[in-house]
PDB file of C-alpha atoms (C1' of nucleotides) in Angstrom:
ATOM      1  CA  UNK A  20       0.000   0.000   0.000  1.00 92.00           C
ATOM      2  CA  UNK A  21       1.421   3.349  -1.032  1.00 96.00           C
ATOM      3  CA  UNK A  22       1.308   6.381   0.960  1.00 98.00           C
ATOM      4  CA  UNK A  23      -1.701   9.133   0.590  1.00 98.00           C
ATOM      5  CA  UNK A  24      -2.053  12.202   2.086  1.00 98.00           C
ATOM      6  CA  UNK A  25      -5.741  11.389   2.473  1.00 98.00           C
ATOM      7  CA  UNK A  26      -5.416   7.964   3.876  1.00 98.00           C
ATOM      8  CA  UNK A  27      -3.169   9.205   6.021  1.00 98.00           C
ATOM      9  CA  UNK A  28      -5.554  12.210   7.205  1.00 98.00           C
ATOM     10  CA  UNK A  29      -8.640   9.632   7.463  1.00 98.00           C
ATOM     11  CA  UNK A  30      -7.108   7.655  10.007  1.00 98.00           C
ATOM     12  CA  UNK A  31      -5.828  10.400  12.268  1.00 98.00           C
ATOM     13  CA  UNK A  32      -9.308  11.538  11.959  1.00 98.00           C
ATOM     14  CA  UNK A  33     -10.647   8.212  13.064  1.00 98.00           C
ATOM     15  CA  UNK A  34      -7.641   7.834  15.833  1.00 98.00           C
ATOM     16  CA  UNK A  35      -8.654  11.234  17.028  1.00 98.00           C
ATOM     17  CA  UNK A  36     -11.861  10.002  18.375  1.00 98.00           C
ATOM     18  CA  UNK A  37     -13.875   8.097  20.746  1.00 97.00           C
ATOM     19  CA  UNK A  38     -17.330   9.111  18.878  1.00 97.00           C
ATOM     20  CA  UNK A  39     -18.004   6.181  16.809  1.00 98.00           C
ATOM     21  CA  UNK A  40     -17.958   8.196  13.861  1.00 98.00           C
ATOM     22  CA  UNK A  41     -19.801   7.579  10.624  1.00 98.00           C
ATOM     23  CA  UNK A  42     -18.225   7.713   7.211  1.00 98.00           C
ATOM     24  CA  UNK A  43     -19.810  10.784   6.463  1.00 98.00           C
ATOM     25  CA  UNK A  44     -18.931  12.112   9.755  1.00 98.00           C
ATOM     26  CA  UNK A  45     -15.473  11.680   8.801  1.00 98.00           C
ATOM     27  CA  UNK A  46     -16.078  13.265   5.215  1.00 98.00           C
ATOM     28  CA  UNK A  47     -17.144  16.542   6.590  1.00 98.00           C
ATOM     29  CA  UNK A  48     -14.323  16.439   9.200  1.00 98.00           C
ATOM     30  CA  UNK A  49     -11.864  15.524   6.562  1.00 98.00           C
ATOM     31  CA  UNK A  50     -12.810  18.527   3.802  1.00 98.00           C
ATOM     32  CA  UNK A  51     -11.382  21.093   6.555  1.00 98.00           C
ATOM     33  CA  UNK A  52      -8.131  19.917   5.966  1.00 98.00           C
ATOM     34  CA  UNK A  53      -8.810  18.481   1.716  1.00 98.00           C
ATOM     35  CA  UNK A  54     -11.583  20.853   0.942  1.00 98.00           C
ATOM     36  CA  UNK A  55     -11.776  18.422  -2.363  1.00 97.00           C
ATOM     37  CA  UNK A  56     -11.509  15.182  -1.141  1.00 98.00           C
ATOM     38  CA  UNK A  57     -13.904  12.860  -2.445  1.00 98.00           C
ATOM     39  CA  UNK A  58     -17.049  10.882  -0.176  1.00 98.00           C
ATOM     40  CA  UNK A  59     -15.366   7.733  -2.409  1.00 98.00           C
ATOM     41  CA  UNK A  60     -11.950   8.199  -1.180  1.00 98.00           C
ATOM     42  CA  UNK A  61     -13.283   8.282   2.593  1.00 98.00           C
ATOM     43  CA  UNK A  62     -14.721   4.617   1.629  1.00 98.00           C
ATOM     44  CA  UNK A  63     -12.389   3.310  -0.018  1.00 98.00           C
ATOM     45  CA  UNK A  64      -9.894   4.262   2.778  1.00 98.00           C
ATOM     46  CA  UNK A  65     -11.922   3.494   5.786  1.00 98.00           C
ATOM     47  CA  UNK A  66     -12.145  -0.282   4.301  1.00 98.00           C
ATOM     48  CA  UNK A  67      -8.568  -0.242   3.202  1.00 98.00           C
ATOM     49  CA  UNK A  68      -7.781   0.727   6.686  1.00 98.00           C
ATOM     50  CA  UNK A  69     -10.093  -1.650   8.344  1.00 98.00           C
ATOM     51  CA  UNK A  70      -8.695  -4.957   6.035  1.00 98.00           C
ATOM     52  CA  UNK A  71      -5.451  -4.234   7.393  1.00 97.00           C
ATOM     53  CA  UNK A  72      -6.412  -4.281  10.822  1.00 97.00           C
ATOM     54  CA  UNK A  73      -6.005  -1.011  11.905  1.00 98.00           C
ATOM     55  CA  UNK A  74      -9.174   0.343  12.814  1.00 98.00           C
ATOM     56  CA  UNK A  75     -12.480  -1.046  13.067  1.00 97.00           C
ATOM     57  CA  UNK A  76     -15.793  -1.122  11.424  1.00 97.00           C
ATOM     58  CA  UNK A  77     -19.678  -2.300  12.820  1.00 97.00           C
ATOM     59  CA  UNK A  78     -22.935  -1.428  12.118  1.00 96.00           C
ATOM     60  CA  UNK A  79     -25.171   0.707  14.559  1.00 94.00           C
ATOM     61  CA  UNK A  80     -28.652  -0.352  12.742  1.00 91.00           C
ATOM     62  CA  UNK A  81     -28.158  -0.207   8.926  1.00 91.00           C
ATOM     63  CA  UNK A  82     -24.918   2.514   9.374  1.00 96.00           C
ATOM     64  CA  UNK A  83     -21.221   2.017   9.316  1.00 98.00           C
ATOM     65  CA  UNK A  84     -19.723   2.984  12.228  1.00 98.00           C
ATOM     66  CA  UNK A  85     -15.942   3.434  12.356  1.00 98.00           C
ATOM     67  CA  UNK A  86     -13.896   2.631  15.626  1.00 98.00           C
ATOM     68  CA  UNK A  87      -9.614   3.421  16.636  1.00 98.00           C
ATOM     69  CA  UNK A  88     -10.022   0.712  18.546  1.00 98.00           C
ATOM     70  CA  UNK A  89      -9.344  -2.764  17.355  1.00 97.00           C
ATOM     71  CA  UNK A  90      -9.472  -4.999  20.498  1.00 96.00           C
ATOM     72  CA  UNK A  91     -12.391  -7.139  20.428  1.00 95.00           C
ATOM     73  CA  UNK A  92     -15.237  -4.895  22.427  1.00 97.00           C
ATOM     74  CA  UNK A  93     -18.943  -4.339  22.836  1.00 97.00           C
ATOM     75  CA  UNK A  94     -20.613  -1.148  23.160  1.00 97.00           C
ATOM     76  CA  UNK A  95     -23.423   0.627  25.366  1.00 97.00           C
ATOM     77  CA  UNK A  96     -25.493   2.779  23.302  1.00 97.00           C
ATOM     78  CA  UNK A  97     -27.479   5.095  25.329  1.00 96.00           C
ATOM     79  CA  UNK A  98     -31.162   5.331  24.136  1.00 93.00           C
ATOM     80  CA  UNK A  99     -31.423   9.242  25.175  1.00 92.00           C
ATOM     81  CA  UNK A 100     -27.803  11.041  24.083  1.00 92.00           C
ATOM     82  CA  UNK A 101     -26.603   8.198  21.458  1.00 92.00           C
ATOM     83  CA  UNK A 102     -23.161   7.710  22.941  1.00 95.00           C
ATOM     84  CA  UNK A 103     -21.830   4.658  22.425  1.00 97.00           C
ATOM     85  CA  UNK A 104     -19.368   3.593  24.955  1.00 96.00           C
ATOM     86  CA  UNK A 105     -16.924   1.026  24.731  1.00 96.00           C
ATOM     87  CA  UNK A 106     -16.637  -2.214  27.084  1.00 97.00           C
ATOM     88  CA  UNK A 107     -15.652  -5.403  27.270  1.00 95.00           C
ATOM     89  CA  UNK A 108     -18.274  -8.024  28.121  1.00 92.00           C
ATOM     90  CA  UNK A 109     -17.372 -11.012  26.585  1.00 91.00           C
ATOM     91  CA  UNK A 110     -15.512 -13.329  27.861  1.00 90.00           C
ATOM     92  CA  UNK A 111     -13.271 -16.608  27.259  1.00 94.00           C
ATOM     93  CA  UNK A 112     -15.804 -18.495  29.229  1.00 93.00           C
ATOM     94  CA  UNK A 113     -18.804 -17.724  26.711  1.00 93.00           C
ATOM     95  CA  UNK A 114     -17.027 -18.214  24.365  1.00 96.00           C
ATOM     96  CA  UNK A 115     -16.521 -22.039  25.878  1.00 96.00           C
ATOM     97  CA  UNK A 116     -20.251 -22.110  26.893  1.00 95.00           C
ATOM     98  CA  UNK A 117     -21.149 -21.414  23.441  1.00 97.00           C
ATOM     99  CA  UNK A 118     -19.070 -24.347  22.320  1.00 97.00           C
ATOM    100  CA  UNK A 119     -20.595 -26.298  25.419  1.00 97.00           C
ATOM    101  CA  UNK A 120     -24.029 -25.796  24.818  1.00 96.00           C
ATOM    102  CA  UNK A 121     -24.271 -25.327  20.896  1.00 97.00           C
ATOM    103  CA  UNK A 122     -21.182 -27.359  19.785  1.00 97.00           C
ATOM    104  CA  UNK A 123     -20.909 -23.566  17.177  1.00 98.00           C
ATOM    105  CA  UNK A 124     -17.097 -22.170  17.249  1.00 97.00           C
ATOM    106  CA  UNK A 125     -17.208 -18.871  18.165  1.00 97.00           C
ATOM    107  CA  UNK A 126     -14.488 -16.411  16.838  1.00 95.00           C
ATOM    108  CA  UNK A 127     -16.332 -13.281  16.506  1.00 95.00           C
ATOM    109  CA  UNK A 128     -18.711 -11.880  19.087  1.00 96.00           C
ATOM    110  CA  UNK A 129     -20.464  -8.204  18.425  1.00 96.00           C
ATOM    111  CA  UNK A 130     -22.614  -7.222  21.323  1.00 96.00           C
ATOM    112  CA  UNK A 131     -24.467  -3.860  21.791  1.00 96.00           C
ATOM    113  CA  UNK A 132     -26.353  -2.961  24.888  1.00 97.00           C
ATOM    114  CA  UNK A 133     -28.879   0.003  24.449  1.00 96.00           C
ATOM    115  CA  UNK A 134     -30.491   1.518  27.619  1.00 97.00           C
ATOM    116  CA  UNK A 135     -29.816   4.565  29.702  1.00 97.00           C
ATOM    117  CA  UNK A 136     -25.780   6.407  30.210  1.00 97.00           C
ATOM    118  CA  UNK A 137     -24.921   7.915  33.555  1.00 96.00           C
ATOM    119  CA  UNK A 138     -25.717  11.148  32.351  1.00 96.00           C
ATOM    120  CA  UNK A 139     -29.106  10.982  32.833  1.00 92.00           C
TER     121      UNK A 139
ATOM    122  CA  UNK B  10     -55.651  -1.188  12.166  1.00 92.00           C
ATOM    123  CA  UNK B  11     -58.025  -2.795   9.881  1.00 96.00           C
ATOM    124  CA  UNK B  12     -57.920  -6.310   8.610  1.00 98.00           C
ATOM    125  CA  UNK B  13     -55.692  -6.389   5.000  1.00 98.00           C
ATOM    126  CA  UNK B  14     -55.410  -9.840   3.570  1.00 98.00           C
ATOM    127  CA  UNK B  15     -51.767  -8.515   2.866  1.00 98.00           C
ATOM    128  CA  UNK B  16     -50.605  -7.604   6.121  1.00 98.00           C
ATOM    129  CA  UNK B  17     -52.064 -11.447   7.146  1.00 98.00           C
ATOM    130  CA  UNK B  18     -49.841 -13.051   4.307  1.00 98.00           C
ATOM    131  CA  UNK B  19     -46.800 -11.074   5.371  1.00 98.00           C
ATOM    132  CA  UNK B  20     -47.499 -12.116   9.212  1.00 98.00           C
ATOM    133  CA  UNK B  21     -48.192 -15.939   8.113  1.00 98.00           C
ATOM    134  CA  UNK B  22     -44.973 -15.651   5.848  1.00 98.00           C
ATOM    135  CA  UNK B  23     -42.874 -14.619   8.874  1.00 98.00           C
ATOM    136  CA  UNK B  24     -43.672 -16.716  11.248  1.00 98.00           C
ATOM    137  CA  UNK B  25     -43.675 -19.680   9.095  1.00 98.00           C
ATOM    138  CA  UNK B  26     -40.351 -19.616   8.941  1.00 98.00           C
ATOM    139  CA  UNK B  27     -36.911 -20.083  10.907  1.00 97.00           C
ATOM    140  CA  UNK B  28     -34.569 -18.498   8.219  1.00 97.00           C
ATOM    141  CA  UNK B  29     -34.714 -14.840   9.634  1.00 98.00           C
ATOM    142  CA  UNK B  30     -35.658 -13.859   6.263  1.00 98.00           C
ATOM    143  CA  UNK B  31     -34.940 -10.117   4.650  1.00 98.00           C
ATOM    144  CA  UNK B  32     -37.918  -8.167   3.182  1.00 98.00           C
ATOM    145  CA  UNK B  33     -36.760  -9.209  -0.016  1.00 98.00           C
ATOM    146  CA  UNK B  34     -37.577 -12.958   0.382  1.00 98.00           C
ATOM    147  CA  UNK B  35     -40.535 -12.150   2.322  1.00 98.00           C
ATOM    148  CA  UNK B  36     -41.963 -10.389  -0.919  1.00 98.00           C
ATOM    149  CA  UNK B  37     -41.347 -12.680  -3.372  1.00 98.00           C
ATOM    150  CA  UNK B  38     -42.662 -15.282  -1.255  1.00 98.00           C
ATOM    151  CA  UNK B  39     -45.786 -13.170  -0.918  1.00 98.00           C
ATOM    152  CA  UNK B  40     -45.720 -12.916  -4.670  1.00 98.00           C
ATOM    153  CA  UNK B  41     -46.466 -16.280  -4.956  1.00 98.00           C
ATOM    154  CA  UNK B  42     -50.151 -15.588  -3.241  1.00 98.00           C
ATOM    155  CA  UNK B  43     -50.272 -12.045  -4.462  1.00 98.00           C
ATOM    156  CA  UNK B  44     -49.196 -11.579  -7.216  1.00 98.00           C
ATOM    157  CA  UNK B  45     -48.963  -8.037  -7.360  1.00 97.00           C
ATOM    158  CA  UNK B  46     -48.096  -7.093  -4.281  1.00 98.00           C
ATOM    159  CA  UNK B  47     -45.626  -4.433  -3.667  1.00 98.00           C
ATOM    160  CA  UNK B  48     -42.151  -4.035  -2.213  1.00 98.00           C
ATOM    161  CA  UNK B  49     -43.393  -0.908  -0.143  1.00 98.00           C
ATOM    162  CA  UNK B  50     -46.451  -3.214   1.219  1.00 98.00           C
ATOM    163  CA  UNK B  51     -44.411  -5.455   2.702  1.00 98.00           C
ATOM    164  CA  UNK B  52     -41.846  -3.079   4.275  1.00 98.00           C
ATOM    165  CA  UNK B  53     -44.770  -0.830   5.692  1.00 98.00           C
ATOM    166  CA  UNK B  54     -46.415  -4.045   7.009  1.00 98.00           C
ATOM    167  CA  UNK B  55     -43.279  -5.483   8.369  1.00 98.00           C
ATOM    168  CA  UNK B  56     -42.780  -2.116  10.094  1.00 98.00           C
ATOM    169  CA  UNK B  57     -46.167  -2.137  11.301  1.00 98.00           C
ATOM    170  CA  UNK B  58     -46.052  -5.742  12.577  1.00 98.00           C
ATOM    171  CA  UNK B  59     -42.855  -4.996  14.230  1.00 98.00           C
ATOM    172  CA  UNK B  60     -44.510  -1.754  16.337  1.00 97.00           C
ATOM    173  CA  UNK B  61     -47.231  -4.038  17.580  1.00 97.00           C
ATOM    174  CA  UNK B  62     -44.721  -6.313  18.782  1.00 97.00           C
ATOM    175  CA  UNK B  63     -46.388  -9.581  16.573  1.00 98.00           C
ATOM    176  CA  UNK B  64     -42.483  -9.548  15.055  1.00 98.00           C
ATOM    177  CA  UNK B  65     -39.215  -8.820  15.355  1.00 97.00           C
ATOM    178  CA  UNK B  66     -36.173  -6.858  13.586  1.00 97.00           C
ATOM    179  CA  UNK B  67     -32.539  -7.180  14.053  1.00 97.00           C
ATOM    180  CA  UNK B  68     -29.643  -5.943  11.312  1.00 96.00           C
ATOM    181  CA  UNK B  69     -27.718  -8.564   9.753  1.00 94.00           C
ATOM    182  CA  UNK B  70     -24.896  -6.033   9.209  1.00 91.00           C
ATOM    183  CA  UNK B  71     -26.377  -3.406   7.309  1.00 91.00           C
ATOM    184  CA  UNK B  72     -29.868  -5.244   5.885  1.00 96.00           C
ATOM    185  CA  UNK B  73     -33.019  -6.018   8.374  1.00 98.00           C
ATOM    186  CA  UNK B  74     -34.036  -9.209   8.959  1.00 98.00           C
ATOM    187  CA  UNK B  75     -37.676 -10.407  10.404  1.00 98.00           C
ATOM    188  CA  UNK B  76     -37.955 -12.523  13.037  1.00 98.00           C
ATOM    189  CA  UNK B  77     -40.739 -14.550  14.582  1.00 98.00           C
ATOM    190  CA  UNK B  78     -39.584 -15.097  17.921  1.00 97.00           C
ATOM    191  CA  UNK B  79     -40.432 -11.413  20.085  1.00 97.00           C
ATOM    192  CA  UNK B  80     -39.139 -13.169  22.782  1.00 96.00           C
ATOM    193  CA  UNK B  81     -35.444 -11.615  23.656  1.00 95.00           C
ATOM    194  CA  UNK B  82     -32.591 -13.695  22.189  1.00 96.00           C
ATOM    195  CA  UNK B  83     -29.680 -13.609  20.937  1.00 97.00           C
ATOM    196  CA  UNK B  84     -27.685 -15.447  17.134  1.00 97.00           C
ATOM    197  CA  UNK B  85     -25.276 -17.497  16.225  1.00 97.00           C
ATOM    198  CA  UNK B  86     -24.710 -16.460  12.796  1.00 97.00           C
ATOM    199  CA  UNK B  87     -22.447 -19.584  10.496  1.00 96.00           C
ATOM    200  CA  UNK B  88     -19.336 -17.411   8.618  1.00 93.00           C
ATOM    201  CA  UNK B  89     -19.437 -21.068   6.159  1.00 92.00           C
ATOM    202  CA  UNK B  90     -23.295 -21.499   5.324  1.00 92.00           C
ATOM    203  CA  UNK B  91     -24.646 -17.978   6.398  1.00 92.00           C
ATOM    204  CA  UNK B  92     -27.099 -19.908   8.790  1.00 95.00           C
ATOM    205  CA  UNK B  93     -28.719 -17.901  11.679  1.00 97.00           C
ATOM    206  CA  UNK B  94     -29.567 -19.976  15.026  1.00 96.00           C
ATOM    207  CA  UNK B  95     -31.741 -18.684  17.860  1.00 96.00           C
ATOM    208  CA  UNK B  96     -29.894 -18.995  20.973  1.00 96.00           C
ATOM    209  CA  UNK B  97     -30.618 -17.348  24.742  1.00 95.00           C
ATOM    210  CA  UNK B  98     -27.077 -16.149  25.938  1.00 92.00           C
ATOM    211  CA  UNK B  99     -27.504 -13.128  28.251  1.00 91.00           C
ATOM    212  CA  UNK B 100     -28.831 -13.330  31.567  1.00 90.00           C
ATOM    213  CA  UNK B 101     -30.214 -10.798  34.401  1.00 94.00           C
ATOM    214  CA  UNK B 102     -27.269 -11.561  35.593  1.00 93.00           C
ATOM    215  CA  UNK B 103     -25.199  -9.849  32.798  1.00 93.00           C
ATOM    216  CA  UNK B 104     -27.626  -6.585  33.269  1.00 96.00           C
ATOM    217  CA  UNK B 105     -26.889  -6.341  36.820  1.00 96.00           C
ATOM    218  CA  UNK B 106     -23.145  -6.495  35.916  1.00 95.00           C
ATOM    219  CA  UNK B 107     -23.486  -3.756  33.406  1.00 97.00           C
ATOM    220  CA  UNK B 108     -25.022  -1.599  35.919  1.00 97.00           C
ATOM    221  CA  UNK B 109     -22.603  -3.126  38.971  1.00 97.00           C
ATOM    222  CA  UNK B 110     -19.601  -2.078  36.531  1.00 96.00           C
ATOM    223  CA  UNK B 111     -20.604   1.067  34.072  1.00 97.00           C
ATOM    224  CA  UNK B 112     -23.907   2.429  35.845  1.00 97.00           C
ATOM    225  CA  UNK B 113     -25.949   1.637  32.098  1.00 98.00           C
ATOM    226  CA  UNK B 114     -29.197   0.892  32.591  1.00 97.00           C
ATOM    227  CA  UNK B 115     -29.330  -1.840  30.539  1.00 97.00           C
ATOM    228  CA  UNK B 116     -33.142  -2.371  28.283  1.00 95.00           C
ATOM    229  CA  UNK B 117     -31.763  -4.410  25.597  1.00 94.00           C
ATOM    230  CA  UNK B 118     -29.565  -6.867  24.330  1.00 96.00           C
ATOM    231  CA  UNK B 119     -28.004  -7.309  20.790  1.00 96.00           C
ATOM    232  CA  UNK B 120     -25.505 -10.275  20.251  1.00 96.00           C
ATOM    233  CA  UNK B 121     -24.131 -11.956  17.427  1.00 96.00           C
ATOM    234  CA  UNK B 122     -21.579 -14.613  17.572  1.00 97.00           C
ATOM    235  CA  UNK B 123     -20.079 -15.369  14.460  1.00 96.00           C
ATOM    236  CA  UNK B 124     -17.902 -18.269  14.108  1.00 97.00           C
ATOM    237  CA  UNK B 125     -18.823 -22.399  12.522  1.00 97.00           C
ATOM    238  CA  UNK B 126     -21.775 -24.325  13.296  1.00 97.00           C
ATOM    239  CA  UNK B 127     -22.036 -27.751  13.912  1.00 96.00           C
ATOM    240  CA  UNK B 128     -22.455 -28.869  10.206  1.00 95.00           C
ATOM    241  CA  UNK B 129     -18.969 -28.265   9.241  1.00 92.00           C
TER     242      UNK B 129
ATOM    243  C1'  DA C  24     -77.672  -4.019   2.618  1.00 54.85           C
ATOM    244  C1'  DC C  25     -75.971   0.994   1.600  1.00 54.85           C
ATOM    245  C1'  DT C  26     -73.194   4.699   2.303  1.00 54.85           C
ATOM    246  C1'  DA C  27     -69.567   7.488   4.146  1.00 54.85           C
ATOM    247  C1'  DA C  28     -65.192   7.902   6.125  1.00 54.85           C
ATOM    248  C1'  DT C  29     -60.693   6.665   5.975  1.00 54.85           C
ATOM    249  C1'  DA C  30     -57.058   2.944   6.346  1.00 54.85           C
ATOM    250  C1'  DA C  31     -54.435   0.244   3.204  1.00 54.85           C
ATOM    251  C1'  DT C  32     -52.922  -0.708  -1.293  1.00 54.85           C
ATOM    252  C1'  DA C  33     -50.142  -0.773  -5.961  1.00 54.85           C
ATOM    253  C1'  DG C  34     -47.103   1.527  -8.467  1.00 54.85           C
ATOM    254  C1'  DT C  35     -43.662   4.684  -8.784  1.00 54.85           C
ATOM    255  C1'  DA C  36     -40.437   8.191  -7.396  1.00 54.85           C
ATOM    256  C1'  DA C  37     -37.248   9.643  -4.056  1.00 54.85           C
ATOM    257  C1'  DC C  38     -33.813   8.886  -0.548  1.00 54.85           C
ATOM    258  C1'  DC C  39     -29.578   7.566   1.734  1.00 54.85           C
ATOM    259  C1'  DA C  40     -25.515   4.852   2.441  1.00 54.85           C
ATOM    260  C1'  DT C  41     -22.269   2.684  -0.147  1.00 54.85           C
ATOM    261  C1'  DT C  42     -19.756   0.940  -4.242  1.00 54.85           C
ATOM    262  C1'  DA C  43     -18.214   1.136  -9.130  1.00 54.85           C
ATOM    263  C1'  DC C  44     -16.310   3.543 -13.026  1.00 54.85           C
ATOM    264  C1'  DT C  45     -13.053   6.528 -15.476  1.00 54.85           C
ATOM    265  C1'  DA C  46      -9.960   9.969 -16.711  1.00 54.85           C
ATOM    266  C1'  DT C  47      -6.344  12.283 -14.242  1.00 54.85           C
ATOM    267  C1'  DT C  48      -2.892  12.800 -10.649  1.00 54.85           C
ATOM    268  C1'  DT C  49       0.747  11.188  -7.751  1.00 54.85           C
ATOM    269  C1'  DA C  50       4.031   8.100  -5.118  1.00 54.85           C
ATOM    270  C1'  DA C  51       7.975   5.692  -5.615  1.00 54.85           C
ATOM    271  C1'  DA C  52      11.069   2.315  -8.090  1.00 54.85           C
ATOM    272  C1'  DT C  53      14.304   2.329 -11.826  1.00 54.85           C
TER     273       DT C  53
ATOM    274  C1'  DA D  14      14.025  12.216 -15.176  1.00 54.85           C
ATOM    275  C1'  DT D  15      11.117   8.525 -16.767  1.00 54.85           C
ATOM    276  C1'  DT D  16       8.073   4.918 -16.138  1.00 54.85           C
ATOM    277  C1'  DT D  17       4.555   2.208 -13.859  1.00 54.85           C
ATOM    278  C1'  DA D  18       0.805   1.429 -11.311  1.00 54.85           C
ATOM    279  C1'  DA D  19      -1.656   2.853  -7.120  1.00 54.85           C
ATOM    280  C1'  DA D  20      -4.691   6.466  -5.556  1.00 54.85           C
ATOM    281  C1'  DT D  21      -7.584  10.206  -6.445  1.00 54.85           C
ATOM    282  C1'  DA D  22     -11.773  13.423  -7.661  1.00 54.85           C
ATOM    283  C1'  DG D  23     -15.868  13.503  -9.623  1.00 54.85           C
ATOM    284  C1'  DT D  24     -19.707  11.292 -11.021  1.00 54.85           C
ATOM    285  C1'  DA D  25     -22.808   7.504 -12.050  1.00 54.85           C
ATOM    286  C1'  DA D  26     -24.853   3.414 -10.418  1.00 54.85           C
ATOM    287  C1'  DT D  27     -26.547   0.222  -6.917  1.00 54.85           C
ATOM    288  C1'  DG D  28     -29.242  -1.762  -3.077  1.00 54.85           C
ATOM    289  C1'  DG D  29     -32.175  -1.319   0.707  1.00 54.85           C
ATOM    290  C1'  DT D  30     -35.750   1.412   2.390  1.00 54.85           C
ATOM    291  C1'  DT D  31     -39.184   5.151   2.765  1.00 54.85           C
ATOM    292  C1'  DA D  32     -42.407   8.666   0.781  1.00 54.85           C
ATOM    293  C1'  DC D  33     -46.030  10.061  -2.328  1.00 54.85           C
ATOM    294  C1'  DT D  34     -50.475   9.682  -4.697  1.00 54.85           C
ATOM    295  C1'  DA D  35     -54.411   8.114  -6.951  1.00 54.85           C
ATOM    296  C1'  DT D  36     -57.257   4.074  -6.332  1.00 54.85           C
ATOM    297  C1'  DT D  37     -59.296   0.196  -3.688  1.00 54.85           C
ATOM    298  C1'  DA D  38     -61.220  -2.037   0.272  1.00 54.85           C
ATOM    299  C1'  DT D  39     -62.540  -2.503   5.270  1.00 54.85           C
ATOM    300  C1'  DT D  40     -65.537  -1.250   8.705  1.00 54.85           C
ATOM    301  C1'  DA D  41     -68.782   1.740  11.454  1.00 54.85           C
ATOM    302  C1'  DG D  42     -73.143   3.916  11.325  1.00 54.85           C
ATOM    303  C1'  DT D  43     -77.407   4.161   9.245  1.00 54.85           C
TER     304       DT D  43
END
DNA sequence: ACTAATAATAGTAACCATTACTATTTAAAT
DNA sequence: ATTTAAATAGTAATGGTTACTATTATTAGT
């Protein structure tokens, strides 16, 4: 992979923040910098990016979501405010009850718990 | 909301199955008994269905999938033949350890495990 | 049963997130 | 410097879903 000014300016944007951002999010964020980068670029950067393991990609409903942080983790999503917060839930143990109970190899687990934040 | 012989097709259609279908398969199963039903029928019913709590939708990534089963549960989802198994994983116990740890109040419960089922 | 009110429909257009295409630009190896 | 191919901007196309509108059909009141 070759170096790019605007690859290298989407991740910084992405490492630069614990807000879950969405592609366009990142767009917007980006064209202060590249007032002419292209939506396209942003997508075909922020997969790019996420093949090669450095950042992270799920889905928050039928959206993209784009996450620095590429330790296996689940997220809180508050129902009132939207934040999503990042935890860690899962555990080596479900992972061997799941084998236990349902004889299915786990190797991916993507939980999201929506409810009420702290905040409120 | 009024009796439709559509809506009862879609319902039937739904929870005749265990295959978590998309709105896609739903409708051209419906076509089969309607012929010309449309697209935006089934997506309003579906909708509709879902609000009264008769069904259920959870993303498959980015694309909805219906669901029988309004009971809260949780997927196994097979990475080899795309297969989606009902399972029950979290407990009250889990909720009480998201508020014990993070001080969420938890309502709701998304997880997918991803991995092999037992037919490989 | 008949009628009036209005919910639901079919068909189509619009929408939004994402991907594909193409001519041009740019990184980097020679 | 020149060459080669990866990356880009800009735009078109795609796929899933929702919105719009004229028409049809259910149901409540007579």
């Amino acid at each position: 992979m070759r170096f790019s000014k605007q690859r290298e300016l989407i991740k910084n944007i992405v490492q630069g923040t614990n807000s879950h951002p969405t592609a366009y999010w990142i767009f917007n964020k980006a064209k202060k910098k590249i007032s002419n980068i292209s939506l396209g670029t942003v997508y075909r950067n922020l997969n790019k990016l996420n093949k090669d393991g450095i950042i992270d990609i799920f889905y928050d409903n039928n959206i993209a979501r784009y996450d620095w942080n590429t330790v296996s983790h689940d997220h809180l999503k508050c129902n009132k405010c939207g934040k999503i917060i990042d935890v860690k839930m899962h555990t080596k143990e479900l992972q061997k009850e799941v084998w236990k109970q349902y004889k299915f190899e786990a190797d991916n687990f993507e939980i999201t718990v929506s409810g009420i934040c702290n905040n409120h």
